[in-house]
Amino acid sequence: MPNALFARLEQKHRTIAYPDQEPTLPDRFRGLPVIDASKCGEGCRDCAAACPTDAIAIDRERVRLDLGRCLFCDDCRSACPEGAITYSQDYRLSVRTREDLMMEGETLKLAAALDEKSRRLFGRSLKLRQVSAGGCNACEADLNVLGTIVFDLGRFGIQFVASPRHADGLVVTGAITENMRSALLTAYEAVPAPKIVIAVGACAISGGPYAGNPEIHDGIGSLLPVDLYIPGCPPHPMTILDGLLRLLGRLENREKTI
Amino acid sequence: MNGYENFVPMRLGRAIDRDSLKDASIDDFREAIVDSVEAGYRVAALFAAPAAGEAGVDLYAVLADASRSLLHVGKTRIEDGAYPSMTPEIPCVHLFEREIAEQYAIRPDGHPWFKPVRFHASYAPGRDAWGRDPDEKPIAGDIDFFRVEGDEIHEVAVGPIHAGVIEPGHFRFQCHGENVFHLEISLGYQHRGIERSLIGGPTKRTIHAIEAAAGDTTIGHATAYCQAVEALGGSRVPGRAEVLRGIALELERLANHVGDLGALAGDVGFLPTASFCGRLRGDFLNLTALLCGSRFGRGLVRPGGVAFDFDQERIASFKQRLASAFTDVTTAVELLWNSSSVQARFEETGVLTKENCLALGIVGPAARASGVDIDARVDFPSGVFRFTQIPISTAKTGDVFARAFVRWLEIQRSMKFIQEQLNALPEGSIRTAAAPPRPNRLALAIVEAWRGMICHVALTDQEGKFARYKMIDPSFYNWIGLAIAMREGAISDFPLCNKSFNLSYCGHDL
């Protein structure tokens, strides 16, 4: 017992000050991609050709990036001869609709909060059931990490629960394998209405690096109505936390300071 | 050994011409494998591939002779869709034979536990090893589970969806009260069709599909893939890149081992270590991100080398953060060994004997915890491990305690390795242009990832494209170990035993 107390002292207080302070991210962190189309060479399609998931489409001079397919890898950036592609440190990536993930130069339309009634229900207590349906355990790991003392998800009233019957919604990861489709749908049915669905990671949104394989459904698609899309491969824990808080309207009055 | 003359000896890093592999007769092929396992070799891989340009399917075996760091590859042609199973003689091939049946509809006659592995349609159109309708997709979990009969027997079914934030799989227990007579594990829910999709590659997507095959083993699988492709193309990797790959591999081990010790503490209700290690696992992931921007090492290991380098400033910050994390890990983990309530739960729980480990071909910390002296970093060294040795960490008791303690020994040795390597980082470039794979070659890669041995086998066709790419995650060898360790245990100990193995569902299901 004294050992445990001594260890507790040594381990210090480790919960980050977010959202009062911005998180510290590594300098090589690949956040929101920035494409400066004005630098593009005429007829150059090198980035689109290099993209492993065909997330980049070039139509005449316009470059369109589908963040839902993006693996946030380095292939486009290193293929670009003009240095037109960079990754910003911006970890805020969550949106409310699939279309909002289609970026064309302009800034991302970040997720708006749920409607007033849903916020009254979920705003201060949101219980989520996680279902991995072909996830590689990276998205799952970075969801799990939100429960550690670093992020302390519980302080926002958000918690992962064991039974879908105790949950207000599902957090879905993975490309939705055919072998998990029916279990996923059963879990969704078991969640009492009103309920929300959150798609985490490129696989759940688009099939990610496995898009097109007949063994999967290329993400949730129209299988379930999705309320929040959190892109990334996997998304950083801060990206996920930001998305959850944004959905609950917990960041609204802070936008000016952040 | 009989039938052995058609096997070709190989070392890692060098591809062989596929034409140098002569077909053994099925009898010779079987005999060579069975004899070599009885002589102490391991079956690193046993898989099927379509015969080049002809009817029939080839079976390939990779036998690993750790005592001489030598691998032996052999093949045989199966023309009539069946062969006599080897599992009754050498149980370690049980899952390989089921996988071959599921993928290429080749039936191992006499297999004692003949059930599907991942529940997908076979790669051979119109054929199915179980005589099911080949046009209908098999339903996951649709098998006859082994049942114990009796008035006082009850059956517990768990999954595919489990209670935590964890991947899906199905567990079926046959119990008498708390006592588990038998546990059957049926997986396949995570099957994304990875191996099938790799045929015809490499494409721009291949490395990404490999990196996310088992996301917590990104570095392990990416390293194995790159070594296979480099061997196929005859490329050399700069020394600095080899060291950086080694550091990343050990960081991956540190993050996962520390996380596992925390989770084991959590499963016995010992919250201090659970809480500390949960945070510390992230510290190691963040060190990987310091190097390459991704906590899981996505984008770091690439054919020809690595994509990110250390500068002096980064090394200084890395060293300081690593040392500080290690100090905290030490206090957190020592609490475990000093708490009798924890030890009472860890000791004698989920025992896997050395004999069973050897018979079933268990790898990694799970095998070492039962006193099996194997570690691919020593037995089949590649990359930086050819020049530096990490001692093999073993324990004797084969219980949860041993699996936890081996992790702690490995944490200390990985720490020391990284610190030494950072002090002696070779100068020079980090990447060379990798040559494309040469046609008609076979290459092997073996990497000791944090869960144990990864084995990749790449076969190219006449155009230098993958005719077959076989990848084996350590979990594929080890799931049976968990099932056997549960026998005569208490069902309430299952979460603890499960965590002590911490196997990958997606790595198994691919």
Tab-separated table of N, CA, C and O in Angstrom, chain B residues 304-375:
chain	number	residue	atom	x	y	z
B	304	GLY	N	13.242	-0.325	-49.572
B	304	GLY	CA	14.475	0.424	-49.791
B	304	GLY	C	14.970	1.145	-48.554
B	304	GLY	O	16.074	1.666	-48.544
B	305	GLY	N	14.170	1.202	-47.492
B	305	GLY	CA	14.636	1.874	-46.276
B	305	GLY	C	13.503	2.379	-45.424
B	305	GLY	O	12.516	1.671	-45.208
B	306	VAL	N	13.657	3.611	-44.929
B	306	VAL	CA	12.589	4.247	-44.154
B	306	VAL	C	12.333	5.641	-44.725
B	306	VAL	O	13.179	6.201	-45.419
B	307	ALA	N	11.190	6.207	-44.429
B	307	ALA	CA	10.802	7.485	-45.032
B	307	ALA	C	11.090	8.686	-44.130
B	307	ALA	O	10.949	9.821	-44.562
B	308	PHE	N	11.468	8.440	-42.878
B	308	PHE	CA	11.718	9.561	-41.968
B	308	PHE	C	13.043	9.342	-41.238
B	308	PHE	O	13.393	8.209	-40.915
B	309	ASP	N	13.727	10.446	-40.979
B	309	ASP	CA	15.040	10.357	-40.348
B	309	ASP	C	15.036	11.102	-39.015
B	309	ASP	O	14.177	11.936	-38.750
B	310	PHE	N	16.006	10.767	-38.198
B	310	PHE	CA	16.262	11.498	-36.958
B	310	PHE	C	17.257	12.620	-37.244
B	310	PHE	O	18.216	12.412	-37.983
B	311	ASP	N	17.067	13.783	-36.635
B	311	ASP	CA	18.136	14.770	-36.589
B	311	ASP	C	18.628	14.837	-35.145
B	311	ASP	O	18.033	14.228	-34.265
B	312	GLN	N	19.704	15.582	-34.917
B	312	GLN	CA	20.315	15.603	-33.578
B	312	GLN	C	19.329	16.061	-32.504
B	312	GLN	O	19.230	15.468	-31.432
B	313	GLU	N	18.593	17.104	-32.837
B	313	GLU	CA	17.650	17.672	-31.875
B	313	GLU	C	16.567	16.648	-31.517
B	313	GLU	O	16.185	16.485	-30.361
B	314	ARG	N	16.107	15.946	-32.547
B	314	ARG	CA	15.053	14.953	-32.358
B	314	ARG	C	15.566	13.793	-31.494
B	314	ARG	O	14.855	13.285	-30.631
B	315	ILE	N	16.808	13.394	-31.738
B	315	ILE	CA	17.380	12.294	-30.947
B	315	ILE	C	17.447	12.706	-29.481
B	315	ILE	O	17.088	11.926	-28.589
B	316	ALA	N	17.866	13.943	-29.240
B	316	ALA	CA	18.003	14.403	-27.855
B	316	ALA	C	16.658	14.371	-27.153
B	316	ALA	O	16.526	13.857	-26.027
B	317	SER	N	15.637	14.889	-27.821
B	317	SER	CA	14.314	14.918	-27.216
B	317	SER	C	13.771	13.501	-27.029
B	317	SER	O	13.169	13.165	-26.009
B	318	PHE	N	14.033	12.660	-28.028
B	318	PHE	CA	13.587	11.269	-27.982
B	318	PHE	C	14.188	10.541	-26.785
B	318	PHE	O	13.491	9.901	-26.005
B	319	LYS	N	15.511	10.691	-26.631
B	319	LYS	CA	16.215	10.000	-25.540
B	319	LYS	C	15.680	10.424	-24.185
B	319	LYS	O	15.461	9.594	-23.296
B	320	GLN	N	15.466	11.726	-24.055
B	320	GLN	CA	15.027	12.246	-22.772
B	320	GLN	C	13.629	11.720	-22.443
B	320	GLN	O	13.367	11.263	-21.322
B	321	ARG	N	12.735	11.724	-23.432
B	321	ARG	CA	11.369	11.246	-23.196
B	321	ARG	C	11.326	9.743	-22.961
B	321	ARG	O	10.532	9.235	-22.168
B	322	LEU	N	12.209	9.032	-23.669
B	322	LEU	CA	12.258	7.573	-23.507
B	322	LEU	C	12.707	7.224	-22.082
B	322	LEU	O	12.111	6.372	-21.410
B	323	ALA	N	13.744	7.909	-21.618
B	323	ALA	CA	14.274	7.616	-20.286
B	323	ALA	C	13.223	7.915	-19.226
B	323	ALA	O	13.032	7.142	-18.275
B	324	SER	N	12.528	9.009	-19.402
B	324	SER	CA	11.529	9.390	-18.413
B	324	SER	C	10.357	8.408	-18.416
B	324	SER	O	9.853	8.015	-17.352
B	325	ALA	N	9.951	7.960	-19.592
B	325	ALA	CA	8.875	6.968	-19.658
B	325	ALA	C	9.322	5.668	-18.998
B	325	ALA	O	8.549	5.015	-18.286
B	326	PHE	N	10.587	5.301	-19.206
B	326	PHE	CA	11.056	4.033	-18.653
B	326	PHE	C	11.080	4.068	-17.118
B	326	PHE	O	10.729	3.088	-16.455
B	327	THR	N	11.484	5.216	-16.565
B	327	THR	CA	11.462	5.350	-15.100
B	327	THR	C	10.050	5.112	-14.583
B	327	THR	O	9.847	4.384	-13.607
B	328	ASP	N	9.073	5.725	-15.238
B	328	ASP	CA	7.692	5.579	-14.783
B	328	ASP	C	7.161	4.159	-14.992
B	328	ASP	O	6.402	3.646	-14.172
B	329	VAL	N	7.580	3.517	-16.101
B	329	VAL	CA	7.153	2.136	-16.337
B	329	VAL	C	7.689	1.244	-15.218
B	329	VAL	O	6.992	0.370	-14.693
B	330	THR	N	8.937	1.490	-14.835
B	330	THR	CA	9.550	0.662	-13.794
B	330	THR	C	8.749	0.737	-12.488
B	330	THR	O	8.403	-0.297	-11.914
B	331	THR	N	8.425	1.933	-12.040
B	331	THR	CA	7.629	2.031	-10.800
B	331	THR	C	6.260	1.379	-10.974
B	331	THR	O	5.787	0.694	-10.068
B	332	ALA	N	5.650	1.610	-12.118
B	332	ALA	CA	4.302	1.082	-12.331
B	332	ALA	C	4.311	-0.444	-12.332
B	332	ALA	O	3.443	-1.087	-11.726
B	333	VAL	N	5.312	-1.039	-12.998
B	333	VAL	CA	5.325	-2.495	-13.152
B	333	VAL	C	5.797	-3.172	-11.872
B	333	VAL	O	5.302	-4.231	-11.492
B	334	GLU	N	6.729	-2.542	-11.162
B	334	GLU	CA	7.203	-3.182	-9.927
B	334	GLU	C	6.102	-3.312	-8.894
B	334	GLU	O	6.121	-4.220	-8.061
B	335	LEU	N	5.132	-2.407	-8.964
B	335	LEU	CA	3.978	-2.542	-8.076
B	335	LEU	C	3.296	-3.893	-8.251
B	335	LEU	O	2.797	-4.491	-7.300
B	336	LEU	N	3.275	-4.366	-9.514
B	336	LEU	CA	2.623	-5.645	-9.805
B	336	LEU	C	3.296	-6.783	-9.063
B	336	LEU	O	2.656	-7.615	-8.440
B	337	TRP	N	4.635	-6.807	-9.191
B	337	TRP	CA	5.379	-7.939	-8.603
B	337	TRP	C	5.359	-7.867	-7.080
B	337	TRP	O	5.579	-8.876	-6.421
B	338	ASN	N	5.136	-6.667	-6.539
B	338	ASN	CA	5.164	-6.524	-5.090
B	338	ASN	C	3.787	-6.618	-4.449
B	338	ASN	O	3.646	-6.372	-3.255
B	339	SER	N	2.752	-6.903	-5.249
B	339	SER	CA	1.408	-6.983	-4.676
B	339	SER	C	0.975	-8.439	-4.627
B	339	SER	O	0.782	-9.070	-5.671
B	340	SER	N	0.818	-8.962	-3.435
B	340	SER	CA	0.492	-10.390	-3.329
B	340	SER	C	-0.885	-10.680	-3.911
B	340	SER	O	-1.117	-11.756	-4.461
B	341	SER	N	-1.804	-9.706	-3.865
B	341	SER	CA	-3.138	-9.951	-4.427
B	341	SER	C	-3.048	-10.127	-5.944
B	341	SER	O	-3.770	-10.928	-6.530
B	342	VAL	N	-2.145	-9.386	-6.575
B	342	VAL	CA	-1.956	-9.538	-8.029
B	342	VAL	C	-1.305	-10.879	-8.321
B	342	VAL	O	-1.755	-11.636	-9.195
B	343	GLN	N	-0.255	-11.187	-7.573
B	343	GLN	CA	0.457	-12.442	-7.824
B	343	GLN	C	-0.447	-13.651	-7.621
B	343	GLN	O	-0.360	-14.635	-8.351
B	344	ALA	N	-1.338	-13.560	-6.624
B	344	ALA	CA	-2.243	-14.678	-6.365
B	344	ALA	C	-3.137	-14.949	-7.568
B	344	ALA	O	-3.508	-16.086	-7.847
B	345	ARG	N	-3.492	-13.890	-8.300
B	345	ARG	CA	-4.347	-14.070	-9.476
B	345	ARG	C	-3.550	-14.480	-10.710
B	345	ARG	O	-4.065	-15.162	-11.583
B	346	PHE	N	-2.293	-14.025	-10.792
B	346	PHE	CA	-1.479	-14.314	-11.980
B	346	PHE	C	-0.919	-15.746	-11.952
B	346	PHE	O	-0.829	-16.405	-12.968
B	347	GLU	N	-0.517	-16.178	-10.755
B	347	GLU	CA	0.213	-17.446	-10.672
B	347	GLU	C	-0.721	-18.626	-10.839
B	347	GLU	O	-1.819	-18.658	-10.279
B	348	GLU	N	-0.259	-19.593	-11.611
B	348	GLU	CA	-0.972	-20.849	-11.857
B	348	GLU	C	-2.300	-20.653	-12.593
B	348	GLU	O	-3.138	-21.541	-12.608
B	349	THR	N	-2.498	-19.497	-13.173
B	349	THR	CA	-3.699	-19.268	-13.983
B	349	THR	C	-3.328	-19.441	-15.459
B	349	THR	O	-2.322	-18.888	-15.912
B	350	GLY	N	-4.148	-20.204	-16.183
B	350	GLY	CA	-3.954	-20.343	-17.632
B	350	GLY	C	-2.625	-20.940	-18.017
B	350	GLY	O	-1.895	-20.376	-18.833
B	351	VAL	N	-2.312	-22.090	-17.447
B	351	VAL	CA	-0.995	-22.691	-17.711
B	351	VAL	C	-0.970	-23.362	-19.086
B	351	VAL	O	-1.865	-24.128	-19.437
B	352	LEU	N	0.047	-23.025	-19.847
B	352	LEU	CA	0.308	-23.697	-21.120
B	352	LEU	C	1.664	-24.387	-20.957
B	352	LEU	O	2.671	-23.726	-20.689
B	353	THR	N	1.676	-25.718	-21.092
B	353	THR	CA	2.930	-26.431	-20.841
B	353	THR	C	3.886	-26.275	-22.018
B	353	THR	O	3.477	-25.980	-23.148
B	354	LYS	N	5.136	-26.505	-21.722
B	354	LYS	CA	6.168	-26.423	-22.765
B	354	LYS	C	5.892	-27.459	-23.858
B	354	LYS	O	6.029	-27.171	-25.048
B	355	GLU	N	5.467	-28.651	-23.454
B	355	GLU	CA	5.188	-29.721	-24.419
B	355	GLU	C	4.098	-29.273	-25.397
B	355	GLU	O	4.218	-29.446	-26.601
B	356	ASN	N	3.024	-28.681	-24.844
B	356	ASN	CA	1.943	-28.218	-25.713
B	356	ASN	C	2.398	-27.081	-26.619
B	356	ASN	O	2.002	-26.999	-27.779
B	357	CYS	N	3.214	-26.178	-26.077
B	357	CYS	CA	3.738	-25.079	-26.895
B	357	CYS	C	4.487	-25.623	-28.101
B	357	CYS	O	4.319	-25.153	-29.223
B	358	LEU	N	5.325	-26.613	-27.854
B	358	LEU	CA	6.133	-27.166	-28.936
B	358	LEU	C	5.259	-27.931	-29.926
B	358	LEU	O	5.405	-27.797	-31.136
B	359	ALA	N	4.324	-28.717	-29.398
B	359	ALA	CA	3.488	-29.522	-30.286
B	359	ALA	C	2.602	-28.640	-31.155
B	359	ALA	O	2.322	-28.960	-32.311
B	360	LEU	N	2.155	-27.503	-30.608
B	360	LEU	CA	1.220	-26.651	-31.344
B	360	LEU	C	1.928	-25.561	-32.142
B	360	LEU	O	1.300	-24.818	-32.889
B	361	GLY	N	3.235	-25.422	-31.958
B	361	GLY	CA	3.981	-24.412	-32.707
B	361	GLY	C	3.701	-22.994	-32.243
B	361	GLY	O	3.633	-22.063	-33.048
B	362	ILE	N	3.547	-22.824	-30.925
B	362	ILE	CA	3.289	-21.493	-30.359
B	362	ILE	C	4.550	-20.629	-30.498
B	362	ILE	O	5.669	-21.141	-30.409
B	363	VAL	N	4.364	-19.334	-30.731
B	363	VAL	CA	5.505	-18.429	-30.929
B	363	VAL	C	5.460	-17.269	-29.938
B	363	VAL	O	4.466	-17.078	-29.225
B	364	GLY	N	6.530	-16.487	-29.943
B	364	GLY	CA	6.561	-15.221	-29.227
B	364	GLY	C	6.600	-15.347	-27.718
B	364	GLY	O	6.946	-16.395	-27.174
B	365	PRO	N	6.217	-14.274	-27.012
B	365	PRO	CA	6.267	-14.269	-25.545
B	365	PRO	C	5.477	-15.426	-24.933
B	365	PRO	O	5.858	-15.944	-23.888
B	366	ALA	N	4.392	-15.848	-25.601
B	366	ALA	CA	3.593	-16.947	-25.051
B	366	ALA	C	4.418	-18.225	-24.987
B	366	ALA	O	4.338	-18.978	-24.012
B	367	ALA	N	5.240	-18.476	-26.012
B	367	ALA	CA	6.084	-19.668	-26.006
B	367	ALA	C	7.236	-19.497	-25.022
B	367	ALA	O	7.550	-20.403	-24.248
B	368	ARG	N	7.830	-18.319	-25.027
B	368	ARG	CA	8.982	-18.084	-24.141
B	368	ARG	C	8.575	-18.180	-22.674
B	368	ARG	O	9.355	-18.591	-21.825
B	369	ALA	N	7.328	-17.815	-22.373
B	369	ALA	CA	6.846	-17.889	-20.995
B	369	ALA	C	6.708	-19.331	-20.538
B	369	ALA	O	6.630	-19.611	-19.341
B	370	SER	N	6.660	-20.275	-21.489
B	370	SER	CA	6.592	-21.690	-21.132
B	370	SER	C	7.956	-22.350	-21.258
B	370	SER	O	8.055	-23.571	-21.310
B	371	GLY	N	8.983	-21.538	-21.354
B	371	GLY	CA	10.334	-22.087	-21.384
B	371	GLY	C	10.826	-22.487	-22.762
B	371	GLY	O	11.852	-23.154	-22.886
B	372	VAL	N	10.113	-22.115	-23.807
B	372	VAL	CA	10.583	-22.429	-25.158
B	372	VAL	C	11.500	-21.294	-25.616
B	372	VAL	O	11.117	-20.131	-25.655
B	373	ASP	N	12.692	-21.715	-26.000
B	373	ASP	CA	13.777	-20.789	-26.248
B	373	ASP	C	13.756	-20.300	-27.697
B	373	ASP	O	14.648	-20.645	-28.458
B	374	ILE	N	12.700	-19.576	-28.115
B	374	ILE	CA	12.690	-19.122	-29.507
B	374	ILE	C	12.480	-17.617	-29.581
B	374	ILE	O	11.735	-17.041	-28.791
B	375	ASP	N	13.146	-17.011	-30.507
B	375	ASP	CA	13.012	-15.578	-30.756
B	375	ASP	C	13.638	-15.335	-32.131
B	375	ASP	O	14.841	-15.552	-32.313
